[in-house]
Structures are given as C-alpha cells and as structure tokens.
Amino acid sequence: PGFLAGAGVTALIQSSSATMVMTLGFVGAGFLSLGQSLGIILGANVGTTFPGWAVMLLGVKISLGAVAFPVLFLAAMVRILGRGWVARLGGVVAGLALVLIGIDLMKDGMGGAQGLLGPGPLPADSLSGRLLLLALGAGVTLVTQSSSAGVAMAIMLLAGGHAGFTPAAALVVGMSVGTTFTGILASLGGTTDMRRAALAHLVFNLTQGLVALALLDLIARVLPDDPGDGPLALVMFHTAFTLAGALVFLPFLPRVAALVERLIPERPSA
C-alpha cells in the first residue's frame, strides 16, 4: 500500500521532492515508521517517470503548483476559523500547499540554470565519461530541484541530435540520484528516523543508478534504435530501471531498514 500511495501521489503532484518532504515530515511526527516510509519512497521513485510519459503521449506536463496559492488561502482560513479536526485538516492541506509553492519557487529561482545542459560538447561515451555525465545529471537536479525538468532537457538534447542515447541515459541516471538531495536537506536537524529514511532513499537511487549504468550497453540493444524513437527509448529506459529497482528492493525493505539503523544509530537526547 505504501508503494502504491507513493507512486500515485508523486504522479498526481508531479514532484517526488514534495512526496519525500511530506513523508519525512510524517516520520518525524511519528505518524509513519521507518519501515512504512521506505515503501512510499520507492513508490515516489516510480511516480517520477509519469511526467515523461505525459509529455510523450499528451505533449503536456500537468502541474498542481498553479493552484497551490488559492488552496493555501482556503486552507489557512479553515485553519484559523475551524475547530478540532477540521482546523487540523486545514493545517495539513496548508502545509502541502506550502511545500508545492516552495518547490515551484526553487524551480523559478533557478530558471536560468535550465541552460546548464546545452548542445555543447558532452564527455566522451566511455566509462569515465558516463560517470562524469552521471555527476553532471545529479548536479543539474540538485540546482534546479526538478528531475522532471532535467529529464526534459535530456530528451531535448537527444531529439535535437546533440547527444546519443547512452550519454542522455547516463544524464537521466544522474538526475535520479540527484533527487535524493532534497530528502537529505529536509532531514537535517530532524529525528534519527528522518535521517535514516533520507539515507535509504540515497541507497535506493544510487544502487539502481549504478546497476543501470553498468547494464547500459545491454539495455540500449533492446530499445528502439531508430533516431526518431530516441526520446521514447529514453523514457522507457527511465521507467524500466526505476521500476526494476523498486521491485528488487521491495522484498528486502526490512533488511534495508536494519542497515540504515546500524549506519545511523539512535543517540540519547542531551
């Protein structure tokens, strides 16, 4: 259920960062356990593939950021004027609206960084070059706070003939790793379980990213090789390695939880 909830919410609000921040907030407040949050995080990873399919199939990217301000106003009025559970519900909705507004502001504020990926020369298609492209993709997502925008940039590079499939795929892998930065940032100063959940997110994305990078040549052989199908192949690749990674990790979530608990032990309060 957590996996499906994470995927559904992320597909709806078009932001894994918002889903991650909300999940960490629920963990910090004690509403979710560490084990429950891990399923949601995996689902959020899969939900990030929806914008690419929406662009490919519909030619549009749906976003709830535009309606966040009126929702915030109405929720704040309910929080102020309401009583009991109604007021608390208004506070929850207002918090969600603020998360969406904050992420949109970060995207707008770093709008000039959208040009970080241009038709200029990219690193050579070698192991070192792909690792460099992975780091570049992670850096672009870290700055723009939007893996969806980063994937769109990679699709444009591929569609315009400025990059081949494998360099564009290495960029997308890096963007998947870069999405973990938001969770790490949100967990700073939080509870121990919040930091553990953020670390688990990094373990998930880094592991599946490195495996996808290692199998990139093999994967490229089974995807459409027509240059006109390059963007579709890239979206299929993004979906395949993200979904495969989630399905592999799902049965081992208790072990992942035990691992991050050992890496970040509980410390007594001062």
C-alpha positions as a printed NumPy array, in Angstrom:
array([[  0.   ,   0.   ,   0.   ],
       [  2.81 ,   2.433,   0.794],
       [  4.472,   1.759,  -2.547],
       [  1.229,   2.408,  -4.448],
       [  0.5  ,   5.519,  -2.376],
       [  3.957,   6.953,  -3.047],
       [  3.676,   6.298,  -6.786],
       [  0.14 ,   7.687,  -7.002],
       [  0.801,  10.865,  -5.027],
       [  4.001,  11.605,  -6.939],
       [  2.283,  11.043, -10.293],
       [ -0.529,  13.371,  -9.186],
       [  1.513,  16.264,  -7.828],
       [  4.377,  15.765, -10.313],
       [  7.069,  16.098,  -7.65 ],
       [  8.95 ,  13.348,  -5.858],
       [ 10.585,  16.088,  -3.79 ],
       [  7.202,  17.093,  -2.349],
       [  6.339,  13.462,  -1.629],
       [  9.699,  12.94 ,   0.059],
       [  9.373,  16.068,   2.211],
       [  5.857,  15.08 ,   3.298],
       [  6.984,  11.53 ,   4.073],
       [  9.879,  12.758,   6.183],
       [  7.506,  15.109,   7.984],
       [  5.182,  12.224,   8.822],
       [  8.143,  10.14 ,  10.004],
       [  9.384,  12.994,  12.189],
       [  5.907,  13.461,  13.675],
       [  5.607,   9.747,  14.45 ],
       [  2.727,   9.099,  12.023],
       [  4.877,   6.75 ,   9.927],
       [  7.511,   4.263,  10.984],
       [ 10.822,   3.977,   9.159],
       [  9.719,   0.705,   7.524],
       [  6.446,   2.231,   6.296],
       [  8.229,   5.24 ,   4.83 ],
       [ 10.578,   3.097,   2.733],
       [  7.724,   1.69 ,   0.645],
       [  6.432,   5.214,  -0.015],
       [  9.912,   6.352,  -1.061],
       [ 10.206,   3.509,  -3.58 ],
       [  6.77 ,   4.361,  -4.93 ],
       [  7.75 ,   8.016,  -5.26 ],
       [ 10.736,   6.965,  -7.382],
       [  8.41 ,   5.156,  -9.791],
       [  5.996,   8.106,  -9.809],
       [  8.738,  10.352, -11.196],
       [  8.512,   8.501, -14.524],
       [  4.937,   9.705, -15.128],
       [  5.838,  13.232, -16.367],
       [  7.982,  11.773, -19.146],
       [  5.103,   9.602, -20.367],
       [  2.676,  12.531, -20.088],
       [  4.939,  14.627, -22.296],
       [  5.435,  11.782, -24.791],
       [  1.765,  10.766, -25.014],
       [ -0.077,  14.023, -24.36 ],
       [  2.508,  16.678, -25.122],
       [  1.766,  18.423, -21.822],
       [  3.086,  18.379, -18.269],
       [  0.406,  18.655, -15.604],
       [  1.36 ,  20.633, -12.514],
       [ -0.548,  21.495,  -9.358],
       [  1.784,  24.379,  -8.499],
       [ -0.536,  26.899, -10.187],
       [ -3.443,  26.089,  -7.866],
       [ -1.351,  25.935,  -4.692],
       [ -1.867,  29.622,  -3.784],
       [ -5.7  ,  29.588,  -3.748],
       [ -5.619,  26.231,  -1.954],
       [ -3.26 ,  27.734,   0.629],
       [ -5.625,  30.676,   1.168],
       [ -8.672,  28.462,   1.671],
       [ -6.784,  26.012,   3.899],
       [ -5.392,  28.852,   6.028],
       [ -8.918,  30.241,   6.532],
       [-10.101,  26.78 ,   7.598],
       [ -7.123,  26.524,   9.969],
       [ -7.907,  29.918,  11.531],
       [-11.702,  29.733,  11.656],
       [-12.213,  25.989,  12.092],
       [-12.273,  23.951,  15.253],
       [-10.975,  20.5  ,  16.212],
       [-10.182,  18.059,  13.425],
       [-11.411,  20.495,  10.764],
       [ -8.775,  23.05 ,  11.8  ],
       [ -6.09 ,  20.358,  11.901],
       [ -7.076,  19.192,   8.407],
       [ -6.783,  22.79 ,   7.195],
       [ -3.27 ,  22.903,   8.627],
       [ -2.297,  19.706,   6.797],
       [ -3.607,  20.992,   3.446],
       [ -1.924,  24.367,   4.004],
       [  1.362,  22.583,   4.68 ],
       [  1.056,  20.591,   1.445],
       [  0.327,  23.81 ,  -0.49 ],
       [  3.393,  25.468,   1.051],
       [  5.574,  22.511,   0.005],
       [  4.332,  22.82 ,  -3.596],
       [  4.815,  26.602,  -3.583],
       [  8.311,  26.28 ,  -2.112],
       [  9.431,  23.77 ,  -4.726],
       [  7.954,  25.914,  -7.521],
       [  9.821,  28.947,  -6.154],
       [ 13.088,  26.99 ,  -6.139],
       [ 12.469,  25.93 ,  -9.743],
       [ 11.632,  29.502, -10.816],
       [ 14.541,  30.995,  -8.899],
       [ 16.957,  28.668, -10.64 ],
       [ 15.256,  29.063, -14.018],
       [ 18.474,  30.354, -15.584],
       [ 20.142,  27.074, -14.671],
       [ 17.868,  25.248, -17.11 ],
       [ 20.507,  26.071, -19.705],
       [ 23.167,  24.086, -17.867],
       [ 22.583,  21.321, -20.385],
       [ 23.021,  22.662, -23.881],
       [ 24.086,  21.43 , -27.293],
       [ 27.739,  21.952, -26.448],
       [ 30.214,  19.074, -26.397],
       [ 29.48 ,  16.361, -23.844],
       [ 32.042,  13.958, -22.354],
       [ 33.103,  11.013, -24.493],
       [ 30.951,   7.884, -24.373],
       [ 33.309,   5.905, -22.142],
       [ 33.13 ,   4.636, -18.567],
       [ 34.753,   7.784, -17.201],
       [ 32.605,   9.913, -19.489],
       [ 29.419,   8.229, -18.303],
       [ 30.406,   8.672, -14.661],
       [ 31.028,  12.344, -15.398],
       [ 27.622,  12.591, -17.092],
       [ 26.06 ,  10.906, -14.042],
       [ 27.639,  13.548, -11.808],
       [ 26.502,  16.292, -14.209],
       [ 22.926,  14.99 , -14.178],
       [ 22.928,  14.858, -10.373],
       [ 24.285,  18.412, -10.238],
       [ 21.603,  19.733, -12.597],
       [ 18.85 ,  18.168, -10.484],
       [ 20.453,  19.443,  -7.291],
       [ 20.44 ,  23.005,  -8.648],
       [ 17.053,  23.034, -10.399],
       [ 15.289,  20.881,  -7.744],
       [ 13.405,  19.1  , -10.518],
       [ 14.343,  15.767, -12.028],
       [ 11.375,  16.16 , -14.406],
       [ 12.896,  19.33 , -15.844],
       [ 16.254,  17.582, -16.101],
       [ 14.78 ,  14.613, -17.957],
       [ 13.026,  17.046, -20.311],
       [ 16.42 ,  18.676, -21.024],
       [ 17.948,  15.27 , -21.787],
       [ 15.031,  14.453, -24.114],
       [ 15.544,  17.738, -25.977],
       [ 19.273,  17.063, -26.344],
       [ 18.509,  13.611, -27.723],
       [ 15.701,  14.765, -30.015],
       [ 17.879,  17.576, -31.388],
       [ 20.714,  15.206, -32.207],
       [ 23.078,  16.895, -29.744],
       [ 23.584,  13.705, -27.723],
       [ 23.359,   9.979, -28.337],
       [ 21.123,   7.642, -26.389],
       [ 23.759,   6.371, -23.952],
       [ 25.021,   9.856, -22.876],
       [ 21.421,  11.035, -22.432],
       [ 20.637,   7.89 , -20.432],
       [ 23.673,   8.484, -18.183],
       [ 22.383,  12.016, -17.534],
       [ 18.951,  10.637, -16.574],
       [ 20.557,   8.163, -14.165],
       [ 22.424,  11.041, -12.534],
       [ 19.199,  13.031, -12.251],
       [ 17.601,  10.123, -10.411],
       [ 20.482,  10.175,  -7.918],
       [ 20.222,  13.963,  -7.615],
       [ 16.623,  13.776,  -6.385],
       [ 17.909,  12.382,  -3.068],
       [ 19.411,  15.763,  -2.141],
       [ 16.024,  17.246,  -1.233],
       [ 15.377,  14.481,   1.291],
       [ 18.854,  14.845,   2.786],
       [ 18.324,  18.595,   3.103],
       [ 14.873,  18.137,   4.677],
       [ 16.229,  15.611,   7.202],
       [ 18.928,  17.923,   8.59 ],
       [ 18.099,  18.753,  12.176],
       [ 15.273,  16.203,  12.149],
       [ 14.776,  13.   ,  14.06 ],
       [ 17.012,   9.97 ,  13.692],
       [ 14.381,   8.113,  11.641],
       [ 14.142,  11.081,   9.25 ],
       [ 17.872,  10.877,   8.586],
       [ 17.61 ,   7.109,   8.176],
       [ 14.812,   7.469,   5.606],
       [ 16.838,  10.044,   3.661],
       [ 19.855,   7.713,   3.69 ],
       [ 17.693,   4.808,   2.484],
       [ 16.498,   6.987,  -0.403],
       [ 20.124,   7.625,  -1.354],
       [ 20.915,   3.886,  -1.128],
       [ 17.934,   3.021,  -3.352],
       [ 18.67 ,   5.545,  -6.083],
       [ 22.443,   5.223,  -6.086],
       [ 22.339,   1.415,  -6.252],
       [ 19.763,   1.211,  -9.043],
       [ 21.552,   4.017, -10.898],
       [ 24.941,   2.329, -10.833],
       [ 23.425,  -1.014, -11.916],
       [ 21.576,   0.721, -14.783],
       [ 24.809,   2.437, -15.816],
       [ 26.681,  -0.89 , -15.796],
       [ 23.999,  -2.523, -17.983],
       [ 23.502,   0.494, -20.231],
       [ 25.018,  -1.03 , -23.371],
       [ 22.939,  -4.186, -22.971],
       [ 19.762,  -2.179, -22.368],
       [ 20.445,   0.027, -25.401],
       [ 20.393,  -3.044, -27.668],
       [ 16.817,  -3.99 , -26.774],
       [ 15.343,  -0.479, -27.019],
       [ 14.214,   1.154, -30.303],
       [ 17.314,   2.103, -32.313],
       [ 15.591,   4.467, -34.778],
       [ 16.914,   8.024, -34.111],
       [ 13.34 ,   9.297, -34.262],
       [ 12.406,   6.978, -31.403],
       [ 15.251,   8.213, -29.179],
       [ 13.042,  10.225, -26.775],
       [ 10.642,   7.287, -26.407],
       [ 13.567,   4.937, -25.745],
       [ 14.882,   7.321, -23.073],
       [ 11.514,   7.458, -21.284],
       [ 11.281,   3.654, -21.5  ],
       [ 14.792,   3.335, -20.053],
       [ 13.966,   5.706, -17.184],
       [ 10.811,   3.75 , -16.374],
       [ 12.486,   0.356, -16.706],
       [ 15.441,   0.918, -14.383],
       [ 13.334,   2.785, -11.805],
       [ 10.57 ,   0.169, -11.719],
       [ 13.035,  -2.74 , -11.731],
       [ 14.995,  -1.192,  -8.875],
       [ 11.827,  -0.71 ,  -6.83 ],
       [ 10.638,  -4.284,  -7.401],
       [ 14.052,  -5.685,  -6.433],
       [ 14.226,  -3.644,  -3.221],
       [ 10.607,  -4.179,  -2.09 ],
       [ 11.11 ,  -7.683,  -0.618],
       [ 14.214,  -6.516,   1.261],
       [ 12.842,  -3.381,   2.931],
       [ 13.223,  -4.823,   6.475],
       [ 16.914,  -5.514,   5.75 ],
       [ 17.39 ,  -2.026,   4.297],
       [ 15.768,  -0.576,   7.42 ],
       [ 18.131,  -2.632,   9.602],
       [ 21.108,  -1.45 ,   7.543],
       [ 20.335,   2.255,   7.889],
       [ 19.606,   1.765,  11.589],
       [ 23.122,   0.396,  12.018],
       [ 24.626,   3.193,   9.941],
       [ 22.722,   5.888,  11.878],
       [ 22.325,   4.585,  15.444],
       [ 19.928,   6.142,  17.916],
       [ 21.623,   8.65 ,  20.195],
       [ 20.281,   9.576,  23.609],
       [ 18.934,  13.106,  23.917],
       [ 21.149,  15.567,  25.748]])
